[in-house]
mmCIF file of C-alpha atoms and ligand atoms in Angstrom:
data_model
loop_
_atom_site.group_PDB
_atom_site.id
_atom_site.type_symbol
_atom_site.label_atom_id
_atom_site.label_comp_id
_atom_site.label_asym_id
_atom_site.label_seq_id
_atom_site.Cartn_x
_atom_site.Cartn_y
_atom_site.Cartn_z
ATOM 1 C CA MET Q 162 7.675 6.889 24.616
ATOM 2 C CA ARG Q 163 4.396 6.084 26.365
ATOM 3 C CA LEU Q 164 2.444 3.256 25.072
ATOM 4 C CA GLN Q 165 -1.438 2.368 26.271
ATOM 5 C CA PRO Q 166 -2.012 -1.398 26.967
ATOM 6 C CA PHE Q 167 -2.612 -3.225 23.963
ATOM 7 C CA LYS Q 168 -6.294 -4.105 24.741
ATOM 8 C CA LEU Q 169 -6.961 -6.885 22.412
ATOM 9 C CA GLU Q 170 -3.783 -8.618 23.680
ATOM 10 C CA ARG Q 171 -4.900 -7.671 27.384
ATOM 11 C CA PHE Q 172 -8.334 -9.220 26.699
ATOM 12 C CA PHE Q 173 -6.837 -12.377 25.315
ATOM 13 C CA VAL Q 174 -4.756 -13.185 28.427
ATOM 14 C CA PRO Q 175 -7.054 -15.014 30.810
ATOM 15 C CA PHE Q 176 -8.856 -16.949 27.875
ATOM 16 C CA GLU Q 177 -6.741 -17.231 24.795
ATOM 17 C CA PHE Q 178 -5.223 -20.867 26.027
ATOM 18 C CA THR Q 179 -7.973 -21.781 28.166
ATOM 19 C CA ALA Q 180 -11.549 -21.481 26.499
ATOM 20 C CA ARG Q 181 -12.260 -24.762 24.832
ATOM 21 C CA TYR Q 182 -13.634 -23.109 21.194
ATOM 22 C CA MET Q 183 -11.619 -20.315 19.629
ATOM 23 C CA LEU Q 184 -14.115 -18.360 17.605
ATOM 24 C CA GLY Q 185 -12.127 -14.992 17.970
ATOM 25 C CA GLY Q 186 -8.641 -15.955 16.356
ATOM 26 C CA SER Q 187 -7.328 -13.973 13.718
ATOM 27 C CA ASP Q 188 -5.117 -16.623 11.982
ATOM 28 C CA SER Q 189 -5.678 -19.760 9.964
ATOM 29 C CA GLU Q 190 -5.393 -22.998 11.258
ATOM 30 C CA SER Q 191 -1.749 -24.037 12.142
ATOM 31 C CA VAL Q 192 0.506 -26.997 11.514
ATOM 32 C CA ASN Q 193 3.239 -28.687 13.551
ATOM 33 C CA ILE Q 194 6.810 -28.751 13.044
ATOM 34 C CA GLY Q 195 6.803 -32.450 11.542
ATOM 35 C CA ASP Q 196 3.920 -31.599 9.099
ATOM 36 C CA LEU Q 197 5.993 -28.707 7.820
ATOM 37 C CA LEU Q 198 9.117 -30.737 7.380
ATOM 38 C CA ALA Q 199 7.163 -33.481 5.497
ATOM 39 C CA LEU Q 200 6.794 -30.924 2.756
ATOM 40 C CA GLU Q 201 9.934 -31.845 1.357
ATOM 41 C CA PRO Q 202 12.337 -34.769 1.101
ATOM 42 C CA GLY Q 203 15.447 -34.411 3.416
ATOM 43 C CA ALA Q 204 13.987 -31.400 5.117
ATOM 44 C CA THR Q 205 14.065 -33.241 8.545
ATOM 45 C CA GLU Q 206 17.817 -33.983 8.486
ATOM 46 C CA GLN Q 207 18.552 -30.330 7.057
ATOM 47 C CA PHE Q 208 16.510 -28.921 9.971
ATOM 48 C CA HIS Q 209 18.681 -31.211 12.373
ATOM 49 C CA ASN Q 210 21.897 -29.706 10.804
ATOM 50 C CA HIS Q 211 20.771 -26.256 10.882
ATOM 51 C CA TRP Q 212 23.339 -23.737 12.377
ATOM 52 C CA LEU Q 213 22.199 -22.042 15.338
ATOM 53 C CA GLY Q 214 24.695 -19.297 15.221
ATOM 54 C CA TYR Q 215 23.570 -15.640 14.655
ATOM 55 C CA THR Q 216 21.891 -14.923 11.620
ATOM 56 C CA GLU Q 217 22.338 -12.253 9.196
ATOM 57 C CA ALA Q 218 20.420 -8.837 10.539
ATOM 58 C CA PRO Q 219 18.100 -8.161 7.477
ATOM 59 C CA GLY Q 220 17.244 -11.719 7.439
ATOM 60 C CA ALA Q 221 18.878 -15.016 5.830
ATOM 61 C CA PRO Q 222 19.273 -14.375 2.104
ATOM 62 C CA TYR Q 223 17.725 -17.526 1.146
ATOM 63 C CA LEU Q 224 14.479 -16.662 3.102
ATOM 64 C CA ARG Q 225 14.476 -12.791 1.587
ATOM 65 C CA GLU Q 226 14.657 -14.631 -1.546
ATOM 66 C CA GLU Q 227 11.323 -16.701 -0.960
ATOM 67 C CA ILE Q 228 9.461 -13.929 0.520
ATOM 68 C CA ALA Q 229 10.430 -11.361 -2.570
ATOM 69 C CA ARG Q 230 8.478 -14.336 -4.907
ATOM 70 C CA ILE Q 231 5.328 -13.189 -3.486
ATOM 71 C CA TYR Q 232 6.063 -9.654 -4.970
ATOM 72 C CA SER Q 233 6.272 -8.531 -8.799
ATOM 73 C CA ALA Q 234 8.584 -5.445 -8.656
ATOM 74 C CA THR Q 235 10.375 -5.991 -5.160
ATOM 75 C CA ALA Q 236 13.698 -7.703 -5.008
ATOM 76 C CA PRO Q 237 15.258 -9.676 -2.226
ATOM 77 C CA GLU Q 238 17.296 -6.688 -0.943
ATOM 78 C CA GLN Q 239 14.119 -4.774 -0.341
ATOM 79 C CA VAL Q 240 12.685 -7.217 1.922
ATOM 80 C CA LEU Q 241 13.540 -6.559 5.741
ATOM 81 C CA VAL Q 242 12.814 -9.672 8.120
ATOM 82 C CA PHE Q 243 11.595 -8.975 11.696
ATOM 83 C CA ALA Q 244 9.993 -10.691 14.568
ATOM 84 C CA GLY Q 245 6.360 -10.904 13.530
ATOM 85 C CA ALA Q 246 4.655 -8.304 12.024
ATOM 86 C CA GLU Q 247 4.313 -6.495 15.206
ATOM 87 C CA GLU Q 248 8.157 -5.660 15.255
ATOM 88 C CA ALA Q 249 7.857 -4.336 11.669
ATOM 89 C CA ILE Q 250 4.698 -1.920 12.380
ATOM 90 C CA PHE Q 251 6.630 -0.708 15.496
ATOM 91 C CA TRP Q 252 9.862 0.268 13.666
ATOM 92 C CA TYR Q 253 7.949 1.280 10.571
ATOM 93 C CA LEU Q 254 6.020 3.969 12.114
ATOM 94 C CA ASN Q 255 8.834 5.286 14.163
ATOM 95 C CA ALA Q 256 11.209 5.575 10.975
ATOM 96 C CA ALA Q 257 8.216 7.400 9.071
ATOM 97 C CA LEU Q 258 6.799 9.687 11.523
ATOM 98 C CA GLN Q 259 7.755 12.067 13.859
ATOM 99 C CA ALA Q 260 6.413 15.317 15.969
ATOM 100 C CA GLY Q 261 5.046 17.932 13.523
ATOM 101 C CA ASP Q 262 3.972 15.285 11.330
ATOM 102 C CA HIS Q 263 0.387 14.156 10.340
ATOM 103 C CA ALA Q 264 -0.939 10.543 9.543
ATOM 104 C CA ILE Q 265 -4.192 9.053 8.776
ATOM 105 C CA ILE Q 266 -4.925 5.473 10.071
ATOM 106 C CA GLN Q 267 -7.844 3.471 8.887
ATOM 107 C CA THR Q 268 -9.982 2.333 11.901
ATOM 108 C CA PRO Q 269 -10.923 0.091 13.427
ATOM 109 C CA CYS Q 270 -7.494 -1.537 13.231
ATOM 110 C CA TYR Q 271 -4.725 -3.570 14.835
ATOM 111 C CA GLN Q 272 -3.950 -1.234 17.808
ATOM 112 C CA SER Q 273 -0.370 -0.952 17.357
ATOM 113 C CA HIS Q 274 -1.288 1.044 14.008
ATOM 114 C CA LEU Q 275 -2.702 4.042 16.195
ATOM 115 C CA GLU Q 276 -0.863 3.694 19.357
ATOM 116 C CA VAL Q 277 2.889 3.603 18.036
ATOM 117 C CA ALA Q 278 1.947 6.301 15.510
ATOM 118 C CA ARG Q 279 0.812 8.631 18.214
ATOM 119 C CA ALA Q 280 3.494 7.552 20.450
ATOM 120 C CA THR Q 281 6.150 9.201 17.587
ATOM 121 C CA GLY Q 282 4.403 12.497 18.426
ATOM 122 C CA ALA Q 283 2.876 12.885 15.066
ATOM 123 C CA GLU Q 284 -0.793 13.958 15.104
ATOM 124 C CA VAL Q 285 -3.236 11.046 14.182
ATOM 125 C CA THR Q 286 -6.614 11.401 12.122
ATOM 126 C CA GLU Q 287 -8.710 8.055 12.112
ATOM 127 C CA TRP Q 288 -10.398 7.376 8.909
ATOM 128 C CA PRO Q 289 -13.174 5.059 9.930
ATOM 129 C CA LEU Q 290 -14.955 2.264 8.389
ATOM 130 C CA HIS Q 291 -18.742 2.108 9.100
ATOM 131 C CA PHE Q 292 -20.887 -0.771 9.301
ATOM 132 C CA GLU Q 293 -24.032 0.791 7.759
ATOM 133 C CA ASN Q 294 -21.992 1.327 4.771
ATOM 134 C CA GLY Q 295 -20.909 -2.095 4.546
ATOM 135 C CA TRP Q 296 -17.299 -1.490 5.889
ATOM 136 C CA ALA Q 297 -16.615 0.301 2.628
ATOM 137 C CA MET Q 298 -13.238 2.161 2.408
ATOM 138 C CA GLU Q 299 -14.530 5.666 1.577
ATOM 139 C CA LEU Q 300 -11.891 7.397 -0.493
ATOM 140 C CA ASP Q 301 -13.536 10.687 -0.323
ATOM 141 C CA GLY Q 302 -13.361 10.865 3.419
ATOM 142 C CA LEU Q 303 -9.660 10.041 3.183
ATOM 143 C CA GLU Q 304 -8.881 12.470 0.834
ATOM 144 C CA LYS Q 305 -10.857 15.452 3.028
ATOM 145 C CA ASN Q 306 -8.422 14.450 5.831
ATOM 146 C CA ILE Q 307 -5.102 15.244 3.884
ATOM 147 C CA ARG Q 308 -3.183 18.185 5.222
ATOM 148 C CA PRO Q 309 -0.093 19.946 3.884
ATOM 149 C CA ASN Q 310 2.045 18.018 6.535
ATOM 150 C CA THR Q 311 0.225 14.746 6.110
ATOM 151 C CA ARG Q 312 3.379 12.074 5.625
ATOM 152 C CA LEU Q 313 1.595 8.926 5.948
ATOM 153 C CA ILE Q 314 -1.381 6.782 5.318
ATOM 154 C CA VAL Q 315 -1.745 3.359 6.909
ATOM 155 C CA LEU Q 316 -4.348 0.874 6.043
ATOM 156 C CA THR Q 317 -5.189 -2.682 6.571
ATOM 157 C CA THR Q 318 -6.661 -4.860 3.530
ATOM 158 C CA PRO Q 319 -8.222 -7.476 3.667
ATOM 159 C CA ASN Q 320 -8.947 -5.694 7.033
ATOM 160 C CA ASN Q 321 -9.011 -6.970 10.615
ATOM 161 C CA PRO Q 322 -11.464 -6.880 12.384
ATOM 162 C CA THR Q 323 -14.114 -6.256 9.723
ATOM 163 C CA GLY Q 324 -13.454 -8.427 7.011
ATOM 164 C CA ALA Q 325 -13.465 -5.222 4.733
ATOM 165 C CA HIS Q 326 -11.459 -5.150 1.447
ATOM 166 C CA LEU Q 327 -10.338 -2.589 -0.890
ATOM 167 C CA SER Q 328 -11.419 -3.074 -4.685
ATOM 168 C CA HIS Q 329 -8.963 -2.718 -7.411
ATOM 169 C CA ALA Q 330 -10.083 0.778 -8.457
ATOM 170 C CA GLY Q 331 -9.971 1.766 -4.747
ATOM 171 C CA GLN Q 332 -6.445 0.531 -4.647
ATOM 172 C CA GLN Q 333 -5.372 2.426 -7.654
ATOM 173 C CA ALA Q 334 -7.209 5.650 -6.545
ATOM 174 C CA MET Q 335 -5.133 5.520 -3.367
ATOM 175 C CA VAL Q 336 -1.853 4.996 -4.880
ATOM 176 C CA GLU Q 337 -2.524 7.845 -7.378
ATOM 177 C CA LEU Q 338 -3.779 10.081 -4.533
ATOM 178 C CA ALA Q 339 -0.629 9.380 -2.269
ATOM 179 C CA ARG Q 340 1.852 9.671 -5.438
ATOM 180 C CA SER Q 341 0.263 13.303 -6.451
ATOM 181 C CA ARG Q 342 0.829 14.546 -2.641
ATOM 182 C CA GLY Q 343 4.031 12.729 -2.224
ATOM 183 C CA ILE Q 344 2.550 10.945 0.745
ATOM 184 C CA ARG Q 345 4.042 7.449 2.001
ATOM 185 C CA LEU Q 346 1.366 4.342 2.134
ATOM 186 C CA PHE Q 347 1.806 1.758 4.345
ATOM 187 C CA PHE Q 348 -0.582 -1.156 3.421
ATOM 188 C CA ASP Q 349 -0.714 -4.010 6.464
ATOM 189 C CA GLU Q 350 -1.347 -6.866 3.920
ATOM 190 C CA VAL Q 351 -1.075 -9.762 6.232
ATOM 191 C CA TYR Q 352 -4.142 -11.434 5.090
ATOM 192 C CA ARG Q 353 -3.128 -11.035 1.460
ATOM 193 C CA GLU Q 354 -3.302 -14.355 -0.464
ATOM 194 C CA LEU Q 355 -6.286 -15.390 1.550
ATOM 195 C CA GLU Q 356 -8.796 -13.717 -0.824
ATOM 196 C CA HIS Q 357 -12.133 -16.148 -1.179
ATOM 197 C CA ALA Q 358 -12.111 -15.916 -5.124
ATOM 198 C CA PRO Q 359 -9.004 -14.800 -7.210
ATOM 199 C CA GLN Q 360 -10.676 -11.537 -8.521
ATOM 200 C CA HIS Q 361 -10.415 -9.797 -5.161
ATOM 201 C CA ARG Q 362 -6.428 -10.343 -5.050
ATOM 202 C CA LEU Q 363 -4.934 -7.077 -5.265
ATOM 203 C CA PRO Q 364 -1.467 -6.435 -6.475
ATOM 204 C CA ALA Q 365 0.932 -5.699 -3.362
ATOM 205 C CA VAL Q 366 0.986 -2.063 -2.842
ATOM 206 C CA CYS Q 367 5.006 -1.961 -2.709
ATOM 207 C CA ASP Q 368 5.060 -3.439 -6.359
ATOM 208 C CA LEU Q 369 2.897 -0.240 -7.435
ATOM 209 C CA TYR Q 370 4.307 2.895 -5.689
ATOM 210 C CA ASN Q 371 7.805 3.355 -4.678
ATOM 211 C CA ARG Q 372 6.972 5.110 -1.595
ATOM 212 C CA ALA Q 373 4.657 2.474 -0.323
ATOM 213 C CA THR Q 374 5.458 -0.298 1.856
ATOM 214 C CA SER Q 375 3.792 -3.702 2.154
ATOM 215 C CA LEU Q 376 3.375 -5.562 5.533
ATOM 216 C CA GLY Q 377 3.542 -9.585 5.609
ATOM 217 C CA VAL Q 378 3.936 -12.297 8.096
ATOM 218 C CA MET Q 379 3.820 -15.876 8.209
ATOM 219 C CA SER Q 380 1.213 -15.950 10.909
ATOM 220 C CA LYS Q 381 -2.064 -15.323 9.227
ATOM 221 C CA SER Q 382 -2.744 -16.607 5.629
ATOM 222 C CA TYR Q 383 -0.278 -19.173 6.134
ATOM 223 C CA GLY Q 384 -1.201 -20.088 9.626
ATOM 224 C CA LEU Q 385 2.256 -20.053 11.201
ATOM 225 C CA PRO Q 386 2.142 -17.391 13.933
ATOM 226 C CA GLY Q 387 4.719 -19.564 16.079
ATOM 227 C CA LEU Q 388 7.301 -18.636 13.839
ATOM 228 C CA ARG Q 389 7.357 -14.959 14.637
ATOM 229 C CA ILE Q 390 8.533 -14.237 11.163
ATOM 230 C CA GLY Q 391 7.182 -11.053 9.297
ATOM 231 C CA TRP Q 392 8.718 -8.340 7.005
ATOM 232 C CA ILE Q 393 8.346 -5.441 5.144
ATOM 233 C CA ALA Q 394 8.826 -5.036 1.506
ATOM 234 C CA THR Q 395 9.520 -1.727 -0.071
ATOM 235 C CA ARG Q 396 11.342 0.066 -2.795
ATOM 236 C CA ASP Q 397 11.284 3.445 -0.360
ATOM 237 C CA GLY Q 398 15.163 3.085 0.238
ATOM 238 C CA GLU Q 399 15.394 5.898 2.995
ATOM 239 C CA ILE Q 400 12.964 4.190 4.987
ATOM 240 C CA PHE Q 401 14.640 0.693 4.471
ATOM 241 C CA ALA Q 402 17.917 2.200 5.519
ATOM 242 C CA ARG Q 403 16.430 3.624 8.687
ATOM 243 C CA LEU Q 404 14.739 0.303 9.627
ATOM 244 C CA GLN Q 405 17.764 -1.711 9.306
ATOM 245 C CA GLU Q 406 19.791 0.641 12.119
ATOM 246 C CA LEU Q 407 16.360 0.504 14.173
ATOM 247 C CA LYS Q 408 15.967 -3.197 14.119
ATOM 248 C CA ASP Q 409 19.751 -3.643 15.792
ATOM 249 C CA TYR Q 410 17.966 -2.570 19.088
ATOM 250 C CA THR Q 411 15.272 -4.898 19.149
ATOM 251 C CA SER Q 412 15.324 -8.431 17.628
ATOM 252 C CA LEU Q 413 18.861 -7.858 15.866
ATOM 253 C CA CYS Q 414 18.473 -10.709 13.809
ATOM 254 C CA ASN Q 415 15.990 -13.551 13.440
ATOM 255 C CA SER Q 416 15.502 -16.814 14.986
ATOM 256 C CA ALA Q 417 17.586 -19.353 12.845
ATOM 257 C CA PRO Q 418 15.320 -22.156 13.283
ATOM 258 C CA SER Q 419 12.188 -19.844 12.414
ATOM 259 C CA GLU Q 420 14.049 -18.716 9.112
ATOM 260 C CA PHE Q 421 14.677 -22.105 7.962
ATOM 261 C CA LEU Q 422 11.084 -23.330 8.677
ATOM 262 C CA GLY Q 423 9.637 -19.781 7.074
ATOM 263 C CA ALA Q 424 11.428 -20.326 4.008
ATOM 264 C CA LEU Q 425 10.344 -24.181 3.411
ATOM 265 C CA ALA Q 426 6.648 -22.880 4.268
ATOM 266 C CA LEU Q 427 6.941 -20.189 1.376
ATOM 267 C CA ARG Q 428 8.410 -22.683 -0.937
ATOM 268 C CA ASN Q 429 5.251 -24.630 -0.378
ATOM 269 C CA ARG Q 430 3.023 -21.479 0.030
ATOM 270 C CA GLY Q 431 0.677 -22.754 -2.369
ATOM 271 C CA LYS Q 432 -0.270 -25.955 -0.501
ATOM 272 C CA LEU Q 433 -0.496 -23.963 2.640
ATOM 273 C CA LEU Q 434 -3.132 -21.437 1.255
ATOM 274 C CA GLU Q 435 -5.201 -24.114 -0.581
ATOM 275 C CA ARG Q 436 -5.413 -25.984 2.542
ATOM 276 C CA ASN Q 437 -6.359 -22.371 4.557
ATOM 277 C CA LEU Q 438 -8.527 -21.354 1.679
ATOM 278 C CA ALA Q 439 -10.601 -24.530 1.671
ATOM 279 C CA ILE Q 440 -11.068 -24.303 5.385
ATOM 280 C CA VAL Q 441 -12.221 -20.377 5.383
ATOM 281 C CA ARG Q 442 -14.655 -21.332 2.241
ATOM 282 C CA HIS Q 443 -16.230 -24.298 4.080
ATOM 283 C CA ASN Q 444 -16.481 -22.059 7.291
ATOM 284 C CA ILE Q 445 -17.907 -19.096 5.350
ATOM 285 C CA GLU Q 446 -20.785 -21.219 4.367
ATOM 286 C CA LEU Q 447 -21.575 -22.424 8.000
ATOM 287 C CA LEU Q 448 -21.527 -18.999 9.001
ATOM 288 C CA ASP Q 449 -23.897 -17.578 6.027
ATOM 289 C CA ARG Q 450 -26.499 -20.398 7.172
ATOM 290 C CA PHE Q 451 -25.854 -19.436 11.041
ATOM 291 C CA PHE Q 452 -26.596 -15.603 10.351
ATOM 292 C CA GLN Q 453 -29.672 -16.594 8.530
ATOM 293 C CA ARG Q 454 -31.028 -18.468 11.626
ATOM 294 C CA TRP Q 455 -29.901 -15.696 14.042
ATOM 295 C CA SER Q 456 -30.566 -12.701 12.170
ATOM 296 C CA GLU Q 457 -32.556 -11.615 15.316
ATOM 297 C CA ALA Q 458 -29.521 -11.740 17.348
ATOM 298 C CA MET Q 459 -26.649 -10.693 15.205
ATOM 299 C CA THR Q 460 -26.121 -9.346 11.546
ATOM 300 C CA TRP Q 461 -23.035 -9.517 9.420
ATOM 301 C CA VAL Q 462 -21.356 -8.097 6.116
ATOM 302 C CA LYS Q 463 -19.974 -11.328 4.562
ATOM 303 C CA PRO Q 464 -16.347 -10.678 3.626
ATOM 304 C CA VAL Q 465 -14.876 -11.563 0.672
ATOM 305 C CA ALA Q 466 -11.433 -12.224 1.877
ATOM 306 C CA GLY Q 467 -9.255 -13.053 4.855
ATOM 307 C CA PRO Q 468 -10.685 -15.255 8.053
ATOM 308 C CA ILE Q 469 -12.568 -12.499 10.062
ATOM 309 C CA ALA Q 470 -15.911 -11.014 10.312
ATOM 310 C CA PHE Q 471 -17.070 -8.100 12.558
ATOM 311 C CA PRO Q 472 -20.957 -8.926 13.173
ATOM 312 C CA LYS Q 473 -23.037 -6.319 14.892
ATOM 313 C CA LEU Q 474 -25.086 -7.904 18.028
ATOM 314 C CA LYS Q 475 -28.350 -7.194 18.235
ATOM 315 C CA LEU Q 476 -29.379 -8.218 21.874
ATOM 316 C CA PRO Q 477 -29.908 -5.590 24.633
ATOM 317 C CA THR Q 478 -26.571 -6.190 26.053
ATOM 318 C CA SER Q 479 -23.099 -5.176 25.626
ATOM 319 C CA SER Q 480 -20.496 -7.236 23.428
ATOM 320 C CA ALA Q 481 -18.260 -7.266 26.498
ATOM 321 C CA ALA Q 482 -20.816 -8.740 28.712
ATOM 322 C CA PHE Q 483 -21.942 -11.136 26.017
ATOM 323 C CA VAL Q 484 -18.455 -12.376 25.622
ATOM 324 C CA GLN Q 485 -17.733 -12.757 29.063
ATOM 325 C CA ASP Q 486 -20.813 -14.763 29.548
ATOM 326 C CA LEU Q 487 -20.524 -17.222 26.276
ATOM 327 C CA VAL Q 488 -17.233 -17.860 27.721
ATOM 328 C CA ASP Q 489 -18.058 -18.793 31.155
ATOM 329 C CA LYS Q 490 -21.243 -20.944 30.210
ATOM 330 C CA GLN Q 491 -19.632 -22.696 26.953
ATOM 331 C CA SER Q 492 -15.971 -22.230 27.112
ATOM 332 C CA THR Q 493 -16.200 -20.508 23.458
ATOM 333 C CA LEU Q 494 -14.494 -17.390 22.821
ATOM 334 C CA LEU Q 495 -15.460 -14.459 20.589
ATOM 335 C CA VAL Q 496 -13.633 -11.024 20.884
ATOM 336 C CA PRO Q 497 -15.816 -7.789 22.203
ATOM 337 C CA GLY Q 498 -15.883 -4.871 19.848
ATOM 338 C CA GLU Q 499 -14.717 -2.702 22.825
ATOM 339 C CA VAL Q 500 -11.205 -3.870 22.227
ATOM 340 C CA TYR Q 501 -11.118 -1.985 18.941
ATOM 341 C CA ASP Q 502 -13.430 1.032 20.506
ATOM 342 C CA ARG Q 503 -16.465 -0.405 18.448
ATOM 343 C CA PRO Q 504 -18.736 -1.521 21.197
ATOM 344 C CA GLY Q 505 -21.735 -3.643 20.057
ATOM 345 C CA PHE Q 506 -19.542 -5.707 17.592
ATOM 346 C CA LEU Q 507 -17.896 -9.116 17.896
ATOM 347 C CA ARG Q 508 -14.504 -10.335 16.162
ATOM 348 C CA LEU Q 509 -15.505 -13.785 14.947
ATOM 349 C CA GLY Q 510 -12.478 -15.686 13.123
ATOM 350 C CA PHE Q 511 -13.297 -18.450 10.768
ATOM 351 C CA GLY Q 512 -9.825 -19.803 9.750
ATOM 352 C CA ARG Q 513 -9.809 -22.654 12.169
ATOM 353 C CA LYS Q 514 -11.119 -26.380 11.400
ATOM 354 C CA ASN Q 515 -13.421 -26.918 14.614
ATOM 355 C CA MET Q 516 -15.908 -24.314 13.469
ATOM 356 C CA LEU Q 517 -18.777 -26.452 13.523
ATOM 357 C CA GLU Q 518 -18.558 -27.440 17.107
ATOM 358 C CA ALA Q 519 -17.442 -23.802 18.075
ATOM 359 C CA LEU Q 520 -20.892 -22.624 16.260
ATOM 360 C CA ALA Q 521 -22.705 -25.511 17.977
ATOM 361 C CA ARG Q 522 -21.942 -23.799 21.200
ATOM 362 C CA LEU Q 523 -22.487 -20.501 20.346
ATOM 363 C CA GLU Q 524 -26.096 -21.736 19.206
ATOM 364 C CA ALA Q 525 -26.590 -23.482 22.361
ATOM 365 C CA TYR Q 526 -25.831 -20.205 24.274
ATOM 366 C CA LEU Q 527 -28.263 -18.196 22.127
ATOM 367 C CA LYS Q 528 -31.105 -20.504 22.431
ATOM 368 C CA ALA Q 529 -30.716 -20.224 26.203
ATOM 369 C CA VAL Q 530 -30.836 -16.432 26.264
ATOM 370 C CA PRO Q 531 -33.923 -15.458 27.699
HETATM 371 C C1 PLP L 262 -3.643 -6.642 10.845
HETATM 372 C C2 PLP L 262 -2.516 -7.215 11.696
HETATM 373 N N1 PLP L 262 -1.637 -6.889 11.640
HETATM 374 C C3 PLP L 262 -0.563 -7.214 12.419
HETATM 375 C C4 PLP L 262 -0.805 -8.107 13.133
HETATM 376 C C5 PLP L 262 0.547 -8.687 13.873
HETATM 377 O O1 PLP L 262 0.876 -10.046 13.501
HETATM 378 P P1 PLP L 262 2.163 -10.903 14.461
HETATM 379 O O2 PLP L 262 1.038 -11.284 15.715
HETATM 380 O O3 PLP L 262 2.063 -12.048 13.700
HETATM 381 O O4 PLP L 262 3.279 -9.990 14.737
HETATM 382 C C6 PLP L 262 -1.991 -8.741 13.442
HETATM 383 C C7 PLP L 262 -1.969 -9.756 14.468
HETATM 384 O O5 PLP L 262 -3.114 -10.244 14.741
HETATM 385 C C8 PLP L 262 -2.782 -8.175 12.614
HETATM 386 O O6 PLP L 262 -4.281 -8.759 12.887
#
């Protein structure tokens, strides 16, 4: 298996932990272990007594139970826990695709969707989102790409990096389309539950169609990437069985402390989401005003869900050069669209608390641009 370097991750290496202000992150503001343990009386003592032996390969039963509460028609036995969403993506695509198959992948996307799908030997067609069209998910374009050997459609909603989100009608139409052709669906739902208003919350796709899989993780909406706890939820028994076999070759089982803390966080997910949504709603108002003030420099499609936007740069410079100069001069990090093969765009994360200071740095930089 030959995988190309992961452009986003390679880009982050020199900057992620050194830039003072992070405006390019894709997750919600995190908390420390003490904050999590304080959510339940007695949790600190239980954590100290938590056994550090191997854990059950599919995930601790108490954790799978908490995860299953996120879904309405998917049971704990239909949840498989992985080391982050990344491991789940890697094995799901390997389980679902092989040479001779065709897959349709929405782009721009988290690079592993495209890269791992291609590495299986399957043929891949991109289903692009367009800024000019408000990053709308165009179902006509999707249907035209379906072939007799199309086995899988992959999409991310709410989307990273564009902030786009499927509508209820769009989700229904996709499920019907896939069902009528017997095509599997893989929905990367790592930003689910971070919709800015309740009417934008879609049902999880695994609850709608028995050949659909939902991807979830503690990292994004819940703001706990350091746990490295992700999962797939699916009623697709064939895929599920294969994934269990494949997981034995990578993480095998999960980190016992992370399973404990993940379950604790999920039992209190309402509180975590409320806090993270309050940050996102506050920040998006700051951004609205920012984009009004700087409409000559950049323009955006305002997202209705998630902590990410993908504005278009209107200055006569590449987004890569802009990002480099900004980090050099203001120690403030954005992500250049080049890492998503979309030059001219910037990924901007607004899930973190220090947005006001970070935006002030960006404004100071823009003021100094000749
Ligand atoms: C859309 C999407 N899917 C999956 C992942 C991987 O998540 P994790 O790093 O928690 O494994 C990311 C991380 O940025 C992401 O943005």
